[in-house]
PDB file of C-alpha atoms in Angstrom:
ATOM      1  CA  UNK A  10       0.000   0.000   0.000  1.00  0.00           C
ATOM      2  CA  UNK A  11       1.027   3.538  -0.861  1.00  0.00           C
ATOM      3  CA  UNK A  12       2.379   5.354   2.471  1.00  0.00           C
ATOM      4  CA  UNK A  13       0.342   8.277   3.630  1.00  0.00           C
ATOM      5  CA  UNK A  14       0.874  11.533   2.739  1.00  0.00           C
ATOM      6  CA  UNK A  15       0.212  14.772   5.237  1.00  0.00           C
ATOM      7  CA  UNK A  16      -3.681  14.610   4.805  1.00  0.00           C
ATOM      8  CA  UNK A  17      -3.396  11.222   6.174  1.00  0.00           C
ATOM      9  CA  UNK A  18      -1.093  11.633   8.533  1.00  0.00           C
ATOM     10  CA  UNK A  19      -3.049  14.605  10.173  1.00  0.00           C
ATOM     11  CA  UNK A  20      -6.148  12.929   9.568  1.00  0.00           C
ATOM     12  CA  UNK A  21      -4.487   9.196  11.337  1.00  0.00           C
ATOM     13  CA  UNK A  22      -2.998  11.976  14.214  1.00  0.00           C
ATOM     14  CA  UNK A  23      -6.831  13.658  14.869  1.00  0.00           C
ATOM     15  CA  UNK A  24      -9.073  10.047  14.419  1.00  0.00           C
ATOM     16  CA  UNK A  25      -6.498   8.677  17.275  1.00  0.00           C
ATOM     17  CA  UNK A  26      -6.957  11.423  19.455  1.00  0.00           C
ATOM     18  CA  UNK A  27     -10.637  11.806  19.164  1.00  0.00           C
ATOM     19  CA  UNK A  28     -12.110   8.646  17.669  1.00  0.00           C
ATOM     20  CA  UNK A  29     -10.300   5.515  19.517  1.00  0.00           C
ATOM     21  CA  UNK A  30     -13.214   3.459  18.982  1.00  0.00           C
ATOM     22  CA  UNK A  31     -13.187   4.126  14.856  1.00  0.00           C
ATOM     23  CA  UNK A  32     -10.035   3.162  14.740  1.00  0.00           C
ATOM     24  CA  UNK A  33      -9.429   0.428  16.851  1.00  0.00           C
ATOM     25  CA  UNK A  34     -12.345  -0.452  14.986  1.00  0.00           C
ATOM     26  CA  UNK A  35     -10.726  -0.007  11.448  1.00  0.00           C
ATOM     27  CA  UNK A  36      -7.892  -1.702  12.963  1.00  0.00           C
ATOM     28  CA  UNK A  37      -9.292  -4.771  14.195  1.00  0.00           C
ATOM     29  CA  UNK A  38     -10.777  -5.286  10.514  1.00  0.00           C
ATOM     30  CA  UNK A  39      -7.264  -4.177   8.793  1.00  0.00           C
ATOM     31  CA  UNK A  40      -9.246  -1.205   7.068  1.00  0.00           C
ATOM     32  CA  UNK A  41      -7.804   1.759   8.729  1.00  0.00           C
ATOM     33  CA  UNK A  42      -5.000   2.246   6.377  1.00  0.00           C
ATOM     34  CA  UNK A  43      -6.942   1.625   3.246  1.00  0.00           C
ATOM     35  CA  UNK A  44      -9.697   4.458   5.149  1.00  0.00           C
ATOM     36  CA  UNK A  45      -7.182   6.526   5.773  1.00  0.00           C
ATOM     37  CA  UNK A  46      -6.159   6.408   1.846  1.00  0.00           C
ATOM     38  CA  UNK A  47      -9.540   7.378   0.977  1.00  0.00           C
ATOM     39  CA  UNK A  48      -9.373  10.503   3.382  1.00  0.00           C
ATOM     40  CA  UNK A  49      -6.899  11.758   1.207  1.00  0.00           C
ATOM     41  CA  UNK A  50      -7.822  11.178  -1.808  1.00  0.00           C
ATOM     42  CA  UNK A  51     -11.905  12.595  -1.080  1.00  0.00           C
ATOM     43  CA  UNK A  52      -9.448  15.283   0.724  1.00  0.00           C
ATOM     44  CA  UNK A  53      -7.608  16.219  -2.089  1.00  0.00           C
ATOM     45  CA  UNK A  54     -10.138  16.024  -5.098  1.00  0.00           C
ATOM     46  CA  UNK A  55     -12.842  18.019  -2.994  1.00  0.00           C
ATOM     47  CA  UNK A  56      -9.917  20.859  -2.121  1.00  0.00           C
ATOM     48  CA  UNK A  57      -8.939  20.844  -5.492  1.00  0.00           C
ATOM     49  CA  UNK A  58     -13.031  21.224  -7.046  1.00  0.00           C
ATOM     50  CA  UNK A  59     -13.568  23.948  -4.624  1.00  0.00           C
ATOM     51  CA  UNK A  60     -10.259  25.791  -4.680  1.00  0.00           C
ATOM     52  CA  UNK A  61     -11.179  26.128  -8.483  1.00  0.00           C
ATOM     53  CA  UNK A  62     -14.699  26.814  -7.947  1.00  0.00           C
ATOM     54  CA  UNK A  63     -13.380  30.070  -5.514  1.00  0.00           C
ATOM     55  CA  UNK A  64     -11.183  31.273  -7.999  1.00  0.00           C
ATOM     56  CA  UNK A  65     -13.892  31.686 -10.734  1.00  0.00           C
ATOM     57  CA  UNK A  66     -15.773  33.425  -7.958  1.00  0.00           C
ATOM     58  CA  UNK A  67     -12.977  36.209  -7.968  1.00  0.00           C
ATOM     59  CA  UNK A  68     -10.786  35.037  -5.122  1.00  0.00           C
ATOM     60  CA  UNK A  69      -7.277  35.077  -4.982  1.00  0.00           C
ATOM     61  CA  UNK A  70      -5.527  31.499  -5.131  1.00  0.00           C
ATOM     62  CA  UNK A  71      -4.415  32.152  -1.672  1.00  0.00           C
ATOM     63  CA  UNK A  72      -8.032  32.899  -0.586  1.00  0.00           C
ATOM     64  CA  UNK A  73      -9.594  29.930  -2.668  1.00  0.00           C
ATOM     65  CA  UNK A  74      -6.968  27.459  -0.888  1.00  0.00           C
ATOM     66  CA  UNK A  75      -7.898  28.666   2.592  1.00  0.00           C
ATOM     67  CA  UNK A  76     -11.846  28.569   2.093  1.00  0.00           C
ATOM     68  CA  UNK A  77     -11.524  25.357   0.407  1.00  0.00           C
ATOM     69  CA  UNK A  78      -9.271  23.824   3.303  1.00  0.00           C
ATOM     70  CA  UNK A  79     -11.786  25.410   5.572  1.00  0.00           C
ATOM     71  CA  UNK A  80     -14.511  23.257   4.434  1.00  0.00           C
ATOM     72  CA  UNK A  81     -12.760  20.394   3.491  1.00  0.00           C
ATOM     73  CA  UNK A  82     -10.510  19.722   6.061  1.00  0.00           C
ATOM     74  CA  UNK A  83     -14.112  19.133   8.988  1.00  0.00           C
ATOM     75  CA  UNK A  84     -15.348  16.355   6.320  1.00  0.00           C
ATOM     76  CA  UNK A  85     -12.892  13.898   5.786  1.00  0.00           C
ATOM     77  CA  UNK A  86      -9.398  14.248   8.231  1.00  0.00           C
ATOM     78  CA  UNK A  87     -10.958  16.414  11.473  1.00  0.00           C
ATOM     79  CA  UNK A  88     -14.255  14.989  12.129  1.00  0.00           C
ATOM     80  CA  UNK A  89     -16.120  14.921  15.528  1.00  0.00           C
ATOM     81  CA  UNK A  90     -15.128  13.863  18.445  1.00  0.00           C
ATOM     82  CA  UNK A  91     -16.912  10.145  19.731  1.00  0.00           C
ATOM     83  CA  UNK A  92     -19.479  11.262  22.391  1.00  0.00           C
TER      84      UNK A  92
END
């Protein structure tokens, strides 16, 4: 399998922290890698799709990056904590 890359890695780093339970689950099954994969990759084609989509709206590509990361980053690497 492909190593991680720093979406992964953050997103590995927060689901430890904050969602044990996920992961041990995703680790008892051996999927937690392969999930982790997928982070990224949703990660990084939904940054990409909206960083574009804020540029057309007349942002700067500084500006488009940050509200793209904004939204992207709280759906796939940080999401909520277990209860």
């Amino acid at each position: 399998m492909p190593p991680l890359t720093q979406y992964g890695l953050l997103a590995e780093q927060h689901w430890r922290t904050w969602l044990p339970r996920m992961v041990a689950e995703l680790e008892r099954t051996g999927r937690l890698h392969q999930t982790l994969l997928e982070a990224e990759e949703q990660t990084e084609t939904e940054l990409d799709s909206l960083r574009r989509h804020f540029i057309q709206q007349g942002l700067t590509p500084r500006q488009a990056h940050q509200r793209a990361w904004e939204i992207v980053r709280e759906r796939y690497l940080f999401l909520p904590p277990e209860s």
